[in-house]
GROMACS .gro file of C-alpha atoms in nm:
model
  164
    1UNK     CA    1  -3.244  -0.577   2.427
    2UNK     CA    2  -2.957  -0.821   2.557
    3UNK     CA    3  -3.107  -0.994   2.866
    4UNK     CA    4  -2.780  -0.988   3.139
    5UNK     CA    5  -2.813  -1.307   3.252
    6UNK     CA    6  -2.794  -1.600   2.914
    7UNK     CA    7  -2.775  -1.328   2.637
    8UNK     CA    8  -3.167  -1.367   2.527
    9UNK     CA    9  -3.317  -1.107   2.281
   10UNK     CA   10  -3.616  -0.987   2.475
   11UNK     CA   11  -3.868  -0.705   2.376
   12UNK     CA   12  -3.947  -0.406   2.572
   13UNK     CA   13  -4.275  -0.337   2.787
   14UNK     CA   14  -4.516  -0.135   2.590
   15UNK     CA   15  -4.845  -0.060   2.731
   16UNK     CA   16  -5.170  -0.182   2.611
   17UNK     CA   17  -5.449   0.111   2.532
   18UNK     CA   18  -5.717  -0.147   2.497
   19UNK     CA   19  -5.746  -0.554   2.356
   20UNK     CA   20  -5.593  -0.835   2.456
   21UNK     CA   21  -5.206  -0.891   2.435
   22UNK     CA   22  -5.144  -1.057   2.156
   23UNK     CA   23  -4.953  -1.414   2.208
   24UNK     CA   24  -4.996  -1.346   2.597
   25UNK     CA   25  -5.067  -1.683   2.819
   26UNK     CA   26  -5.424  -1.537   2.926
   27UNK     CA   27  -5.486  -1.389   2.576
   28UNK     CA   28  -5.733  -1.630   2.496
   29UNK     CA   29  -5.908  -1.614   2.832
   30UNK     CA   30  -5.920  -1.215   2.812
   31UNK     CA   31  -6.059  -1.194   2.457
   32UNK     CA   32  -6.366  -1.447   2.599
   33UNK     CA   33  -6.388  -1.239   2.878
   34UNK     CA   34  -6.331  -0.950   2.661
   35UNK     CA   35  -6.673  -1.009   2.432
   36UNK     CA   36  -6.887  -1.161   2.600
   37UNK     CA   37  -7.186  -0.969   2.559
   38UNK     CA   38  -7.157  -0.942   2.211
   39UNK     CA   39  -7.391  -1.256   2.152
   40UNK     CA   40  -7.672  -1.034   2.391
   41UNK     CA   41  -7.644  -0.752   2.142
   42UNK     CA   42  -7.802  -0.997   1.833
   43UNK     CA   43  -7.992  -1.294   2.035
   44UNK     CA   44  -8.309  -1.133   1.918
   45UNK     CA   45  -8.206  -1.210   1.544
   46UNK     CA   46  -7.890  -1.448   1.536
   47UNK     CA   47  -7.739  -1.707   1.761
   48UNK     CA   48  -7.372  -1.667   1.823
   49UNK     CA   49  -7.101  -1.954   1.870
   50UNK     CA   50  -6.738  -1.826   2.054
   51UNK     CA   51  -6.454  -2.013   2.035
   52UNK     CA   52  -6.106  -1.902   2.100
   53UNK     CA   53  -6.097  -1.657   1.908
   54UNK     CA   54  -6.377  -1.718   1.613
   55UNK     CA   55  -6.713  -1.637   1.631
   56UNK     CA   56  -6.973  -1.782   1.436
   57UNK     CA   57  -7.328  -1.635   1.356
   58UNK     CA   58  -7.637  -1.842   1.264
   59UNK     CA   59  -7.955  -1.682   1.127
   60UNK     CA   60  -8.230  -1.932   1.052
   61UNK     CA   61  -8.616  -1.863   0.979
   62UNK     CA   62  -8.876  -1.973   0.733
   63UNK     CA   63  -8.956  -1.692   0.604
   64UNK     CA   64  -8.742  -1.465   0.337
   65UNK     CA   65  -8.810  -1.108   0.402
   66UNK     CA   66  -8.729  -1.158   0.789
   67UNK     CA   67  -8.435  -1.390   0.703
   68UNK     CA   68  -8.301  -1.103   0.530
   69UNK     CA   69  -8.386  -0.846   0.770
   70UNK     CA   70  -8.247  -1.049   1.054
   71UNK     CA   71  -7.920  -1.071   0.851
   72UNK     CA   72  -7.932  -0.698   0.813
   73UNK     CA   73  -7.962  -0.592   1.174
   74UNK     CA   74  -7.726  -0.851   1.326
   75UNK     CA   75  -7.444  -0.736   1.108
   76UNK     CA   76  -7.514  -0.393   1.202
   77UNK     CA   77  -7.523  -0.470   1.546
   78UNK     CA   78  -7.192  -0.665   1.515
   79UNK     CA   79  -7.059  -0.386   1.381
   80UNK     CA   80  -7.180  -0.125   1.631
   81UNK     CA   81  -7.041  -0.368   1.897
   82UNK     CA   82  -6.680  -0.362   1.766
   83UNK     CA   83  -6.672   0.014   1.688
   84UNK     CA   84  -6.829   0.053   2.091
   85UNK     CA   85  -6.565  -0.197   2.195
   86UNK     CA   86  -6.224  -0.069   1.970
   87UNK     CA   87  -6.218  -0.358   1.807
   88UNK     CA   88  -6.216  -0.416   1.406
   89UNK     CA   89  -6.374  -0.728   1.196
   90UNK     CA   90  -6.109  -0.904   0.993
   91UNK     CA   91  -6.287  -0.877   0.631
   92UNK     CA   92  -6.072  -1.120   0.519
   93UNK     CA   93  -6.182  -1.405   0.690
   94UNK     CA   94  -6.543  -1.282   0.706
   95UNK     CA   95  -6.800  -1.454   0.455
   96UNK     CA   96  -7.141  -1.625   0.497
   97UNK     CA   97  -7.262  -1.951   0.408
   98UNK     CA   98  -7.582  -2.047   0.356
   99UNK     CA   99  -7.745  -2.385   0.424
  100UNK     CA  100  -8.008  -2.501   0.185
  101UNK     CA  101  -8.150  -2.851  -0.021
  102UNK     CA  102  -8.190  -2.974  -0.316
  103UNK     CA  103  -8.548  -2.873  -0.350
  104UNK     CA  104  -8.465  -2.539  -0.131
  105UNK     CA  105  -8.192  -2.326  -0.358
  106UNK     CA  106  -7.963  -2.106  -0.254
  107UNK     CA  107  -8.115  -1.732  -0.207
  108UNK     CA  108  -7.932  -1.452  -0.412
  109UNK     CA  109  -7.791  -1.232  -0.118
  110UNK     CA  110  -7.550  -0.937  -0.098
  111UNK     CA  111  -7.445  -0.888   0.241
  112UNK     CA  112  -7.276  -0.536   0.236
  113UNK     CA  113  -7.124  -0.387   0.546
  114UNK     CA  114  -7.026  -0.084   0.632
  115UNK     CA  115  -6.669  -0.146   0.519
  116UNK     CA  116  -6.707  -0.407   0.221
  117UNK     CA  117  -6.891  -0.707   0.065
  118UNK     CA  118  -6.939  -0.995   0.279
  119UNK     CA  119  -6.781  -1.292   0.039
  120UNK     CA  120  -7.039  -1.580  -0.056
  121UNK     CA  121  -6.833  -1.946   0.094
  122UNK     CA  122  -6.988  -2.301  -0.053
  123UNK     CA  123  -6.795  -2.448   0.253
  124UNK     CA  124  -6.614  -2.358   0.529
  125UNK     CA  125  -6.371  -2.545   0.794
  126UNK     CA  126  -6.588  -2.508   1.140
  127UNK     CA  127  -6.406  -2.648   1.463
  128UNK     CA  128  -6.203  -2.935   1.240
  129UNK     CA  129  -6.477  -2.994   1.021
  130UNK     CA  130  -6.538  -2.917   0.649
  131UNK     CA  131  -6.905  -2.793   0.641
  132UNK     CA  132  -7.055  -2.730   0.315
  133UNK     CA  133  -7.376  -2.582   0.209
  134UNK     CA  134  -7.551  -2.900   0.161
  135UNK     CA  135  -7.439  -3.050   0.504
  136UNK     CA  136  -7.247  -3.347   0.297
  137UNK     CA  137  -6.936  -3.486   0.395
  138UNK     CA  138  -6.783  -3.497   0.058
  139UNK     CA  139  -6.541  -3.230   0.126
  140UNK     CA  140  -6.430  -3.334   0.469
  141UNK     CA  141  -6.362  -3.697   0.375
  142UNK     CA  142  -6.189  -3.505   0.022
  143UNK     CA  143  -5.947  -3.277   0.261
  144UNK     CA  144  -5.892  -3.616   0.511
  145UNK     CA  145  -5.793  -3.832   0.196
  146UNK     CA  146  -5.550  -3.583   0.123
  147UNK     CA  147  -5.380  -3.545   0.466
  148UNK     CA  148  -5.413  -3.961   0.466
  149UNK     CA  149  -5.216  -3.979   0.156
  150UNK     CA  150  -4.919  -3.738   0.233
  151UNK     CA  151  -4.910  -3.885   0.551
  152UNK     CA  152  -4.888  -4.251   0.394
  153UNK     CA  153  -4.663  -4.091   0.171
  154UNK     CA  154  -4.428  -3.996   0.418
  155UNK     CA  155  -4.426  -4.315   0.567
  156UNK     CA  156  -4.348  -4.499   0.287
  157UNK     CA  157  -4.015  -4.262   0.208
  158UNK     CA  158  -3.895  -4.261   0.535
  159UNK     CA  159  -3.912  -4.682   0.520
  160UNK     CA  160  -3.545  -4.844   0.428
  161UNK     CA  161  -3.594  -4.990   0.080
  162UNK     CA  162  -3.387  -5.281   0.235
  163UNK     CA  163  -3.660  -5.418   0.508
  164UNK     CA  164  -3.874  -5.572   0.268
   0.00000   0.00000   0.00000
């Protein structure tokens, strides 16, 4: 609708059932607010890292059977959290990544949810990091070359030809 005043196209007021307003200035300070007990529903088998809006689950321990059993029960906590809480996990940007050596291989897993597959990442972008599975930095440095170079790149067109 036509705001009266300097001819603006604002939106109506809805109201909100449950969540967070999306692109509100608070948003992100609500959705903290919002879940956060969810890491006290899996600190018995997973530590949990908020920020903003990501969370991040870690699951360490020696030993396989209870690696995988911890795995098991924190997802299906997680999920029971967000079905209590009407929220829903974004599949799509849900996947695991496991840490592991060169004498310590990567363990075969299949981590199935209640709604799909959880997808298998080598690497993953963690607070402005690339992290890979082997904790190198060959993929960070890869993705800053890259950014480096168009950046240089740029530069070098926008330069007059003439100023040499």
């Amino acid at each position: 609708m036509k705001d009266k005043f300097n001819n603006k196209i604002t939106s109506e007021w809805k109201r909100v059932n449950c969540g967070v307003p999306q692109g509100s200035i608070l948003g992100p300070l609500l959705f903290l607010i919002y879940i956060n007990d969810l890491p006290e529903t899996i600190d018995k088998y997973a530590e949990s890292l908020l920020f903003a809006d990501d969370t991040s689950i870690i699951i360490a321990n020696t030993d396989v059977h209870e690696y995988k059993h911890n795995i098991k029960v924190a997802i299906h906590e997680i999920n029971n959290w967000f079905v209590n809480n009407l929220l829903t996990v974004n599949f799509d940007k849900t996947y695991f990544l496991q840490f592991f050596t060169k004498k310590q291989k990567e363990l075969p897993l299949q981590i199935v949810t209640a709604h799909s597959l959880l997808l298998n990442s080598n690497s993953t972008k963690f607070l402005g990091l690339m992290i890979d599975s082997m904790l190198t930095w060959k993929e960070h440095i890869m993705e800053l070359s890259n950014k480096l170079n168009r950046a240089c790149f740029a530069i070098r067109a926008t330069k007059n030809p003439y100023d040499l």
